[in-house]
């Protein structure tokens, strides 16, 4: 139902473009309610498996939900709700007509992705998600946005293609696409390795791991604010989710050299993204590079390969989703208010939009990994994992990355304190937009206090249980 | 009646409290004779028979108190006479200007601290009050805008700070082996460590710095020569006499003292007397007579103390004479000052304004000046210059632009060769995998 | 949730909530804001009073929530905590009054007071932190809350100072986090425990523990401005006077010193630390800082910069007292935590008064200011003499305990360090007093504001007088029951098994 509702909503928006906003919001509420319902059942009864149309695995389509997918669903519902509210104020009428169906479409693809139990379904949803995202990027119009969208499309297709190739190899080799069945059947043959390699590279490309991150900053920076928020917060996480699930379930955790390689790339991403973010003169570019850096943290988890590290990765994914959404929304507010997002000239804006700035700061706190925030919990667990496994160099990278993050976040916040003449005319920012950004910012802080409960949830269905075998 | 006896020790508190209260500008301006009023409790106390004491349980390190015993009676008497005379001389109706009004506050504050020091019953509170008195007295000294006096005051202040430190260390050392700092119990304390000798030496040195005993008298003649007679009297009563009192008090520790301290005291006393005789018999200015009397008197006290240290039996027998002598000197100086002031006033009708006497800076002042100049140059010019140059060096090493350029080039490179990198990554991963596979197979 | 668990949280919230509300207040609502501020400050004072009484009665206050399995957020009110809590509560009350007067009619007051309250919240949080992780939480929060205060003026200089501040403190925070984590993986516990919790670890880890100690001290030493980590402090002087006052007296610098105390006593434990041979190097670093800070202060021409370097020097007394590893010195160090705070806040208030009323910033401009502003300068003199350690002021008491503790520990050289520091203190404070009281005032002041026939506004005058009075009382009545000295002795009895 979490998938269908936005789909229906999207169709509804197509059919009644005039009431797009209303329809969109209604379906958003619907999705949240259904995710909550699912969460309730999962929490009570453990992992759920649901066969669509009553046909079971080898034949039909299975939906599977455990702690991992539930939390991803929940976080996308939360961000989705935020984005929906934000967008309802952000888009004027013509924009809204295109935005809502695409967004709801994207949302349903994302939910389907988190629930899918076989790798082919994952492919389908991945592809759908990619296409919707590309269309959303193009929504901004203008040559820059179109070029970024084209590039994004290319990357997205290439990534999906590689993935599909891998899926084909696996299906050929082991005769199933269902993850659970595959997990029992796989043998470490050359075909299997090749398939995993193809899948991984395809997904790494879509997750924009350094050095394959080149497409991300322009795409995220040129999209409209709510879209940027979605892309940064959710879409890259979709691809990452697949990667995580496949490695964990099919592969019993990554082999050491590959894990180390991914970790190394992740570390490079943390540093490179941080430095590049520090270099940017435009706010949205800065935030986009920050995403590159934060995604790097996720991959450091691969090199650590312990239960704590996986939990940390998931927690980081969640808090990053919230924080990045808040940041992009704040950037959108600033852009709306000032007409530009040139960091050097933000002083006036920052003085006039305290709520937006607060949202940005709270999100920045989480990104830096300062307590108390979701980002801190995640980083703490990652650090703990790295020290417990004796790989202290990752801890050093993490700490350094945190300092870089602090540097670029304060590069923006520092602008707020320049004395500036405040009498220039400027456009109004709807209060709803400011408050939404702030709400997400507060949510990411609250995430820092919910860790015990959330970690219990993650454990449902023991998605990381296999990771323990090592 | 018993209530009165119980309240009597409170009088001890009132003695320093009254001048402190009178020093408030609001109160001082309204009253006609603030100094004399402030001395009233002290006078009452002076005529109290027997000894009194009060414990101040929470003050300082605990177990502090004020006490009124034989020694303090003598000093109290001298203080009353001297302060009373000084205030009359300073503030007789004729020269009551505004400046003098503020000076009167300083005088009252010094008086409060001095009286408290006289009544202090233990090492600790004596140290505290006398050092406070020292600082406040500087205000009295430096208040008059007189260059010579200022210079003397500066030296005084430096000595005072050093003396404070030394006394602090002295008490610190002796305090380690004492549980009680009270003078009364100090005398019979046989548990003193051998460090007490060091402590005693430090204490005498500290008090000598404060009391301007030869050869640490540098500021004294200059200060007295350039000020009015009453100030000279104040100098005697506040720093000098209190310093001497301190030495007398510390003599309780003397039983274990080494003869070296005694020799030092004897030598200093003898030279002081000789020096005062020589300068006093051929005075450059008549005003300096007071200074020489003070130096000579403290020299005599030194001699006496030295003898006492060398021979404890002698000290036990004749110690009682010393306070009488000091008080005698005090009263004599008071009389002298009154006479001089009277003479000055009668002669002022002839010579309306005596030009202030300016002496050339003496050797120690020039030396100190040069030292301070050097230091200031070092701190304000040389070191900052050094610092800037190192900072510049660091900046050169850290040329941001160059680094930024490289970073930009890197990012450009990534997006330019994006697909090539992608292929390379795929290839390398495949290679790794094939390699692993062949290895495991 | 019983009263005893709730009280620590309430104390933290009593400044947090007014702070958050103030952010949303319009700039013009001066009365509401002041009322909120004062209510918060008074409420906190009352709550802290209740808590002090409770602890005196043997009550136990702890608030705990779980952050992660095995990782709790703990607010606990022990005797050591209460020292800093009480200090910050009292001084916050005073500073709030001062700040309201100081910032009259200046822009961004809502922002200022909001962060001001957050700053105190963080300080109290640090004080009551029951384990290292809570400590770090509030420690970082403090960094975040003070940054806006440092750059409040918004000038280029202020921003540069702010940037420097962040670079230093975040680097310190990162070190602290890293070392804490390392400790956690070694010991599995982070709870502050009297006499430490590491002594039972196997000796295999000794090298690691030494490295962790160095990292931790470096981490908290940034805020405590130990040389060579002090670079941010003199620059942070661009902040408005109440901020500098708070920064130097209770908030940032003091929290750093408090961190050193915590690490030495409650993490490592004094005996274990000294058996690892860690205390002597710390004592040497502290001594170097004491001398270096005083030397630098001697050559400053700007009043606030001079005071800043003086803080660098004075705060290290606390570290020194801790590092001597001897009960009496420990009392001296801990009581200096309070005494230095009260004295330094007085000095900064006075410096602020001079700047605000007469536009005086340089020491050379202070000629004769004692006649124009006698009460302010009286407070200043008390603070300065206290810093020198003139009896019977507060600074003397701490100096006495430090020095006699040093003798007890057999470290005679420390006495010399203290004497040199006193001498240097006298060398830079006494000329100021001389200039201010005994020089002729100039015909015009740099930038004079009139306040009727008073020397300055009441809100500016009363706080320094109150703290100056406190300086005298703390020194004169040092051994009164419940005085900081007694309290410090009480703590030391807990920390040293005797």
mmCIF file of N, CA, C and O in Angstrom, chain C residues 149-194:
data_model
loop_
_atom_site.group_PDB
_atom_site.id
_atom_site.type_symbol
_atom_site.label_atom_id
_atom_site.label_comp_id
_atom_site.label_asym_id
_atom_site.label_seq_id
_atom_site.Cartn_x
_atom_site.Cartn_y
_atom_site.Cartn_z
ATOM 1 N N UNK C 149 28.621 34.601 20.084
ATOM 2 C CA UNK C 149 28.890 35.700 21.007
ATOM 3 C C UNK C 149 30.222 36.366 20.675
ATOM 4 O O UNK C 149 30.362 37.588 20.745
ATOM 5 N N UNK C 150 31.192 35.554 20.306
ATOM 6 C CA UNK C 150 32.503 36.122 19.981
ATOM 7 C C UNK C 150 32.408 37.009 18.743
ATOM 8 O O UNK C 150 32.987 38.084 18.696
ATOM 9 N N UNK C 151 31.667 36.551 17.753
ATOM 10 C CA UNK C 151 31.603 37.338 16.520
ATOM 11 C C UNK C 151 30.451 38.337 16.545
ATOM 12 O O UNK C 151 30.121 38.911 15.520
ATOM 13 N N UNK C 152 29.880 38.544 17.708
ATOM 14 C CA UNK C 152 28.669 39.358 17.791
ATOM 15 C C UNK C 152 28.798 40.725 17.119
ATOM 16 O O UNK C 152 27.875 41.209 16.489
ATOM 17 N N UNK C 153 29.955 41.330 17.240
ATOM 18 C CA UNK C 153 30.121 42.674 16.674
ATOM 19 C C UNK C 153 30.071 42.660 15.150
ATOM 20 O O UNK C 153 29.834 43.679 14.524
ATOM 21 N N UNK C 154 30.414 41.539 14.565
ATOM 22 C CA UNK C 154 30.290 41.425 13.114
ATOM 23 C C UNK C 154 31.356 42.136 12.323
ATOM 24 O O UNK C 154 31.242 42.262 11.108
ATOM 25 N N UNK C 155 32.375 42.627 12.958
ATOM 26 C CA UNK C 155 33.440 43.277 12.203
ATOM 27 C C UNK C 155 34.382 42.214 11.641
ATOM 28 O O UNK C 155 34.305 41.043 11.983
ATOM 29 N N UNK C 156 35.258 42.677 10.769
ATOM 30 C CA UNK C 156 36.210 41.746 10.162
ATOM 31 C C UNK C 156 37.101 41.121 11.238
ATOM 32 O O UNK C 156 37.352 39.918 11.239
ATOM 33 N N UNK C 157 37.531 41.969 12.183
ATOM 34 C CA UNK C 157 38.383 41.467 13.267
ATOM 35 C C UNK C 157 37.645 40.403 14.064
ATOM 36 O O UNK C 157 38.188 39.346 14.389
ATOM 37 N N UNK C 158 36.381 40.701 14.363
ATOM 38 C CA UNK C 158 35.604 39.762 15.158
ATOM 39 C C UNK C 158 35.476 38.441 14.428
ATOM 40 O O UNK C 158 35.574 37.368 15.028
ATOM 41 N N UNK C 159 35.257 38.514 13.133
ATOM 42 C CA UNK C 159 35.072 37.265 12.393
ATOM 43 C C UNK C 159 36.361 36.467 12.363
ATOM 44 O O UNK C 159 36.358 35.247 12.452
ATOM 45 N N UNK C 160 37.463 37.188 12.229
ATOM 46 C CA UNK C 160 38.728 36.464 12.218
ATOM 47 C C UNK C 160 38.943 35.782 13.579
ATOM 48 O O UNK C 160 39.335 34.619 13.653
ATOM 49 N N UNK C 161 38.626 36.538 14.621
ATOM 50 C CA UNK C 161 38.764 35.954 15.961
ATOM 51 C C UNK C 161 37.876 34.736 16.099
ATOM 52 O O UNK C 161 38.285 33.699 16.627
ATOM 53 N N UNK C 162 36.645 34.870 15.591
ATOM 54 C CA UNK C 162 35.708 33.764 15.680
ATOM 55 C C UNK C 162 36.228 32.550 14.938
ATOM 56 O O UNK C 162 36.139 31.416 15.421
ATOM 57 N N UNK C 163 36.797 32.805 13.773
ATOM 58 C CA UNK C 163 37.300 31.691 12.978
ATOM 59 C C UNK C 163 38.424 30.977 13.733
ATOM 60 O O UNK C 163 38.451 29.753 13.828
ATOM 61 N N UNK C 164 39.298 31.789 14.270
ATOM 62 C CA UNK C 164 40.409 31.218 15.021
ATOM 63 C C UNK C 164 39.907 30.406 16.199
ATOM 64 O O UNK C 164 40.404 29.322 16.483
ATOM 65 N N UNK C 165 38.930 30.972 16.863
ATOM 66 C CA UNK C 165 38.343 30.303 18.022
ATOM 67 C C UNK C 165 37.832 28.929 17.620
ATOM 68 O O UNK C 165 38.089 27.929 18.282
ATOM 69 N N UNK C 166 37.123 28.907 16.510
ATOM 70 C CA UNK C 166 36.566 27.635 16.075
ATOM 71 C C UNK C 166 37.649 26.647 15.713
ATOM 72 O O UNK C 166 37.573 25.469 16.054
ATOM 73 N N UNK C 167 38.651 27.130 14.991
ATOM 74 C CA UNK C 167 39.716 26.222 14.583
ATOM 75 C C UNK C 167 40.330 25.567 15.805
ATOM 76 O O UNK C 167 40.454 24.342 15.888
ATOM 77 N N UNK C 168 40.638 26.385 16.794
ATOM 78 C CA UNK C 168 41.265 25.847 17.993
ATOM 79 C C UNK C 168 40.325 24.897 18.721
ATOM 80 O O UNK C 168 40.680 23.767 19.056
ATOM 81 N N UNK C 169 39.108 25.375 18.985
ATOM 82 C CA UNK C 169 38.251 24.591 19.865
ATOM 83 C C UNK C 169 37.753 23.324 19.183
ATOM 84 O O UNK C 169 37.624 22.286 19.837
ATOM 85 N N UNK C 170 37.484 23.393 17.889
ATOM 86 C CA UNK C 170 37.030 22.173 17.235
ATOM 87 C C UNK C 170 38.149 21.150 17.153
ATOM 88 O O UNK C 170 37.915 19.952 17.308
ATOM 89 N N UNK C 171 39.349 21.646 16.893
ATOM 90 C CA UNK C 171 40.469 20.706 16.891
ATOM 91 C C UNK C 171 40.578 20.054 18.268
ATOM 92 O O UNK C 171 40.742 18.832 18.382
ATOM 93 N N UNK C 172 40.448 20.866 19.303
ATOM 94 C CA UNK C 172 40.494 20.325 20.666
ATOM 95 C C UNK C 172 39.370 19.335 20.902
ATOM 96 O O UNK C 172 39.578 18.251 21.448
ATOM 97 N N UNK C 173 38.174 19.712 20.452
ATOM 98 C CA UNK C 173 37.029 18.830 20.623
ATOM 99 C C UNK C 173 37.243 17.502 19.923
ATOM 100 O O UNK C 173 36.907 16.438 20.452
ATOM 101 N N UNK C 174 37.825 17.573 18.718
ATOM 102 C CA UNK C 174 38.063 16.340 17.966
ATOM 103 C C UNK C 174 39.045 15.442 18.712
ATOM 104 O O UNK C 174 38.831 14.235 18.824
ATOM 105 N N UNK C 175 40.089 16.051 19.247
ATOM 106 C CA UNK C 175 41.055 15.271 20.021
ATOM 107 C C UNK C 175 40.376 14.602 21.211
ATOM 108 O O UNK C 175 40.597 13.425 21.505
ATOM 109 N N UNK C 176 39.541 15.391 21.870
ATOM 110 C CA UNK C 176 38.862 14.878 23.055
ATOM 111 C C UNK C 176 37.970 13.704 22.681
ATOM 112 O O UNK C 176 37.960 12.661 23.349
ATOM 113 N N UNK C 177 37.234 13.870 21.593
ATOM 114 C CA UNK C 177 36.321 12.816 21.156
ATOM 115 C C UNK C 177 37.101 11.546 20.843
ATOM 116 O O UNK C 177 36.766 10.446 21.281
ATOM 117 N N UNK C 178 38.158 11.728 20.087
ATOM 118 C CA UNK C 178 38.959 10.592 19.663
ATOM 119 C C UNK C 178 39.521 9.855 20.880
ATOM 120 O O UNK C 178 39.408 8.627 20.988
ATOM 121 N N UNK C 179 40.069 10.624 21.807
ATOM 122 C CA UNK C 179 40.697 9.971 22.961
ATOM 123 C C UNK C 179 39.639 9.320 23.847
ATOM 124 O O UNK C 179 39.871 8.245 24.407
ATOM 125 N N UNK C 180 38.468 9.969 23.947
ATOM 126 C CA UNK C 180 37.401 9.379 24.745
ATOM 127 C C UNK C 180 36.997 8.025 24.182
ATOM 128 O O UNK C 180 36.817 7.040 24.914
ATOM 129 N N UNK C 181 36.878 8.006 22.867
ATOM 130 C CA UNK C 181 36.470 6.768 22.239
ATOM 131 C C UNK C 181 37.490 5.665 22.451
ATOM 132 O O UNK C 181 37.158 4.510 22.712
ATOM 133 N N UNK C 182 38.700 6.059 22.317
ATOM 134 C CA UNK C 182 39.774 5.093 22.518
ATOM 135 C C UNK C 182 39.696 4.518 23.932
ATOM 136 O O UNK C 182 39.770 3.309 24.149
ATOM 137 N N UNK C 183 39.482 5.440 24.862
ATOM 138 C CA UNK C 183 39.352 5.022 26.257
ATOM 139 C C UNK C 183 38.179 4.070 26.409
ATOM 140 O O UNK C 183 38.262 3.071 27.126
ATOM 141 N N UNK C 184 37.107 4.378 25.724
ATOM 142 C CA UNK C 184 35.895 3.560 25.813
ATOM 143 C C UNK C 184 36.178 2.156 25.315
ATOM 144 O O UNK C 184 35.762 1.178 25.927
ATOM 145 N N UNK C 185 36.915 2.043 24.209
ATOM 146 C CA UNK C 185 37.190 0.710 23.698
ATOM 147 C C UNK C 185 38.126 -0.050 24.639
ATOM 148 O O UNK C 185 38.082 -1.266 24.698
ATOM 149 N N UNK C 186 38.940 0.687 25.372
ATOM 150 C CA UNK C 186 39.836 0.007 26.315
ATOM 151 C C UNK C 186 39.111 -0.411 27.590
ATOM 152 O O UNK C 186 39.247 -1.532 28.059
ATOM 153 N N UNK C 187 38.336 0.534 28.136
ATOM 154 C CA UNK C 187 37.807 0.289 29.473
ATOM 155 C C UNK C 187 36.333 -0.082 29.471
ATOM 156 O O UNK C 187 35.850 -0.669 30.421
ATOM 157 N N UNK C 188 35.616 0.294 28.436
ATOM 158 C CA UNK C 188 34.191 -0.010 28.383
ATOM 159 C C UNK C 188 33.348 0.834 29.302
ATOM 160 O O UNK C 188 32.166 0.596 29.460
ATOM 161 N N UNK C 189 33.959 1.835 29.919
ATOM 162 C CA UNK C 189 33.179 2.693 30.805
ATOM 163 C C UNK C 189 33.680 4.114 30.670
ATOM 164 O O UNK C 189 34.855 4.341 30.369
ATOM 165 N N UNK C 190 32.786 5.048 30.848
ATOM 166 C CA UNK C 190 33.203 6.443 30.785
ATOM 167 C C UNK C 190 32.727 7.232 31.989
ATOM 168 O O UNK C 190 32.862 8.437 32.040
ATOM 169 N N UNK C 191 32.123 6.527 32.941
ATOM 170 C CA UNK C 191 31.553 7.240 34.090
ATOM 171 C C UNK C 191 32.644 7.891 34.930
ATOM 172 O O UNK C 191 33.645 7.250 35.272
ATOM 173 N N UNK C 192 32.408 9.143 35.279
ATOM 174 C CA UNK C 192 33.323 9.788 36.210
ATOM 175 C C UNK C 192 33.188 9.118 37.579
ATOM 176 O O UNK C 192 32.086 8.959 38.090
ATOM 177 N N UNK C 193 34.280 8.719 38.142
ATOM 178 C CA UNK C 193 34.257 8.055 39.440
ATOM 179 C C UNK C 193 35.314 8.713 40.299
ATOM 180 O O UNK C 193 36.416 8.959 39.805
ATOM 181 N N UNK C 194 34.985 8.970 41.539
ATOM 182 C CA UNK C 194 35.989 9.550 42.421
ATOM 183 C C UNK C 194 37.189 8.608 42.478
ATOM 184 O O UNK C 194 37.037 7.393 42.575
#
